[in-house]
């Protein structure tokens, strides 16, 4: 199965699609929300706003959005509208301030103007604002932070708003619950019970939707690897060893193999087993081969240290010591190779020099040759 | 106020809030990437810019994140968020709602010094010449939420990436990418063959295959020019993710990888060490020409009660160079019997066969009454390969040894060098896997929760192959390209129940279809001790049933404690400690008889009995009884307003209950890191890491010579026990590998206004010592006085050290143009006793090596000038 | 090889410097007008010698009154005001972030110690006694609860429930410079109206606090400004 011109076809498709999107922008203007009615001069309390109140607010707020929609026959029903699903985002309950009311994004931005500048260019809030500007009331700041009336009156009261940072009184479980109300499922299907959840991590330990700190993934640092290295410094240091996969060179990330949001395969792997994760990039080792090597088929980690090693090709021990942990058959595997066998020693020995055992047993991951039971061919 | 009153009610609503959040979705769909469900391609960067977008990170917004407070807030654990960058609002595209912003950074890079240093080039294709630092173009439509992003960077034709993404927020996303990633394996390789990189390695005209002397080969090797061994991975892919219908989100991705190049390989023409001027051990070079196509499909529906996820992963591997033929220069001779009848000179490898992989998985979660969640997952997978098999040998003429009639150990190559000699033409290999996983989580009380899980996984190898030659009616194979049986009589690898010469020959005749069934049961609970502290305990019982291995049942029980506190004098501390104990049923040191000719009818036990397969006291370390304890601490301390101090401490101790085999593994280490960001213009970071590890094994030399017990060849060779005639105590030895690693680094970046300076220094140092002790010199491979003296001197130490200094100076010429000067100076030292002496010669009697190993010292510098244009 | 590189590097370096010099000219011209923003986010509460300040306040009494209560509603009352706020204002007048025909000249003559002493002195004076404000008025509603419909945040969040400054809960998070927020109770209504207008129009934008107030005042209409000033003036 050859996929020769895949890239060519793909790039043509995507470029045409992108071009279509850019050139077809005149359609967007036709989608603008039309609803405005003369300003209502009533000073209603923070709940029970009329549609016109909401409509004239920029950026938009959500206060009783569902009720307003249900009562207004002129608005398209949420499910069938062309608007993005952000229109249906609701305001979470803040267990530490159950009596708070929503105040709307405009109120928030009045004091937090610089935060607004940063946030509106982050993927998360930007996406909210951009796609959601088309039809009716939408949620904004309060769809994550909960209703803000208590916080507006007394900003430092602990727990008055759902906060996601170090000094927040909001518990990590409530914080994660807010994010998961939209982002559940998919890669986060197994968050509950995962080790990061179990250790009390909140989504904002790794993500920060308030500013554009990373090109994608809405991360808390400027790249995936830096986020993971915040806590897993020892693993990151291992990648600097002589034999390593190209993580320091920026070509792979921790999340190429691991799913930090939780998974059913220890340790947080994306596939059913360790080996299947390795085979995704090293498909040649998948086989199955005619003659298998037991430790290879059981678990790649029997011989390799994936995060970095001081031996060649990510091995956990130098050859021949690695092989001599299991092989003590008669004749040549079980002699103690000493400095006498080095190339510059008195008795250069093929079992020690260079690739050692692998100079003859080269097909060590398994052989598909009828003469390969001992991996010579 | 609210907090005190709310404490009790708060905790009871915690889990409720979480679960409500989880299941109370009002159909709000999030356009998050399914990239986190696929393996690979999540990071696009290169050696010049590991992040992949660093030029866009500057300058930082001098106003910071808020007018209300200075500095940046911290993550719940305590790490500081970095200062955000100065927003580029973008310029409008024509009259519509689209805006664009972009950046182009390109320039010239010059490499000086030891530019061919192996560890400098390991994953970067540094070249003097033009480089594209970053080309980034972002289009956004504020009204519709549509966007198009383009990123690209190029160091050379073998080291570049480009990625195009487009879509609409919350609706769909399309992505296409193309990338080349280089991997240099060796820069000091001297292969004597012609045709390196192809499937045919032929000797140069000055050497005659199978008839050259070591002196001739050494001369050719010394005159061979240097070349590099390495490969390039070229990946391209296309993916789509979007809302299919209402709450259904689907994704589809196809990725293709082409991997081409060479790697170091081997070639066996029997031992040289027991037979001077005989045998052949060749370090050849194999071709790499792989194509892998991956298809990933998923569909999910996140509803109020149920979360549903179905995934299909398919991977199709094709090897365009799936065999390697090589010519052997050395002349072989038979140690007994004259005349020489065999002419063994051609070697052959079967490289990896084409394979197909499919995996379908279903994940389902449901909320339960009483703050609970139930998750179940099931997967079915299969790996298949049905490549055409090569004939058992490539030799021609006669192989083997003719001693004297009737002792005729010869064989006709014509009976073995065609596919007619095979019991079947194709491999017909297949492994099926099945997975079932169920978990349940409950939070019955505010401060207490428990969870349980059950996982069952089976891997079933359905490959069945019998090595039988229908042409001759014999079983077995031709070992080591025919050389083994042509040097030593009777060791060709053939079993023949009708021939007295071969009917006691114990050779592999069947493949071993390793597989296993693994069941894991887990039970755990968590307690909330106060608002900031929690304690958890988890018990895991791993019941593994390997097939066709030394044990039928391996049980691993593990208990793990974890303690998390968010306020230990202001720091967040996470501690965990686990203890595991593995045992199982009786260890059978030789379960493999069924795969050897000894199990076939007509096998005749030799008079001295068969030598024991291995020493009965050997315990293979993935099955042996073992106790393990691991401890880990991660500490994050917010230091003042603009600094963070974090540290990790960890240690593992494994003890294997084995007289022979792996006995202990220890690792201990610590890291400490200090991050400082006083203003948006300045960041500084310093770190230190140390780790020490030790692995100890024991083995025993068999008594295969007159001077170390002389057990082999006598009736005592059937005794598998340590201390018996074949494996005497006097021949026991112990070896350990002790490694010590140090890492340190310092980086500093400051924006002076018109210019920005950044400097970074990194040090990695590893030191390894392999030491050994032996009960007597009977354990040694070489027991003559010179050998013993060298053994007593011990191995030289291994080391690997790199120092890297990066300096950068960026000038802002005007609002849209900048210049960046960049320099890197890297030095390294490397020493590994595997390569000791190869610098002088690669030829040692009948051994021929290709790779001299990494450079002992290198120093290399990069200087670059880049022009930075804001688009 | 290296010669070529260094030559190229020097050439590019020289080019960029030349271009930089050229580019700098128009920038320098433009730089004459805007004054550096006073970043108050890290400002610590000040301390000064109130006694010494008393001695230096003779000139100030001409407009701001002998007891810190202004002689005319166009001038602000200083009695009992936050010392750090007063100090910051004097500094802004001195450095040019805030412009007033009278105050700029007055502050020009003051040294840093003078400013601290004066600020401490006025802070130590007894504030104007509390009045009877209409708790059901629009101004009260705005001050205490804001108006979510207009996007107006409640002023009490930063200025305190009684207009006598905020009472923040202790926290390890980076805190706003609470001490720099002014007390509003009993402040001259006319003065408040002018200041709110100045914030809204961008006339008064020289400090990080002013940036915050700028965002807040964008939400206020003229009627709202009037209502708030009335309420606070009678508080």
Coordinates of C-alpha atoms in Angstrom, one line a residue, chain A residues 43-44 46 49 53 56-57 63 102-104 106-107 109-111 113 149 152-158 166-167 169, chain C residues 138 141 144-145 147-154 156-157 167-169 171-175 178 211-212 215-216 219:
Chain A
X43 CA -32.7 49.2 36.6
X44 CA -33.4 45.5 37.2
X46 CA -28.6 41.2 38.5
X49 CA -32.5 40.6 32.3
X53 CA -30.4 44.3 27.8
X56 CA -26.6 45.5 23.7
X57 CA -23.8 44.3 25.9
X63 CA -27.7 35.7 32.2
X102 CA -24.1 36.3 37.2
X103 CA -22.8 39.8 36.4
X104 CA -21.8 39.4 32.8
X106 CA -18.7 43.4 30.6
X107 CA -18.6 43.8 34.4
X109 CA -13.7 43.3 32.0
X110 CA -14.3 46.7 33.5
X111 CA -11.9 45.9 36.3
X113 CA -9.1 45.0 31.3
X149 CA -21.6 39.0 42.0
X152 CA -17.4 41.9 42.5
X153 CA -18.5 43.2 45.9
X154 CA -15.6 41.7 47.9
X155 CA -12.9 40.5 45.6
X156 CA -10.6 38.9 48.2
X157 CA -13.3 36.9 50.0
X158 CA -12.0 33.4 49.8
X166 CA -2.4 28.6 43.7
X167 CA -4.3 30.4 46.4
X169 CA -10.1 28.2 47.8
Chain C
X138 CA -29.0 54.9 42.2
X141 CA -27.0 50.8 44.2
X144 CA -22.6 48.5 46.5
X145 CA -24.0 46.2 43.8
X147 CA -25.2 47.4 37.5
X148 CA -24.6 44.1 35.6
X149 CA -26.9 45.2 32.9
X150 CA -24.6 48.1 32.0
X151 CA -21.5 46.1 33.0
X152 CA -20.8 48.4 36.0
X153 CA -18.8 46.7 38.8
X154 CA -19.6 47.6 42.4
X156 CA -17.0 48.7 47.1
X157 CA -14.8 45.9 45.7
X167 CA -10.4 45.4 53.8
X168 CA -8.7 42.6 52.0
X169 CA -8.5 39.0 53.3
X171 CA -3.7 35.7 50.8
X172 CA -0.5 34.4 49.4
X173 CA -1.5 35.4 45.9
X174 CA 0.0 38.6 44.4
X175 CA -2.2 41.3 45.8
X178 CA -4.6 48.1 48.3
X211 CA -5.7 52.0 33.7
X212 CA -8.0 50.1 36.0
X215 CA -11.7 50.3 32.2
X216 CA -14.3 50.9 35.0
X219 CA -19.1 51.5 31.7

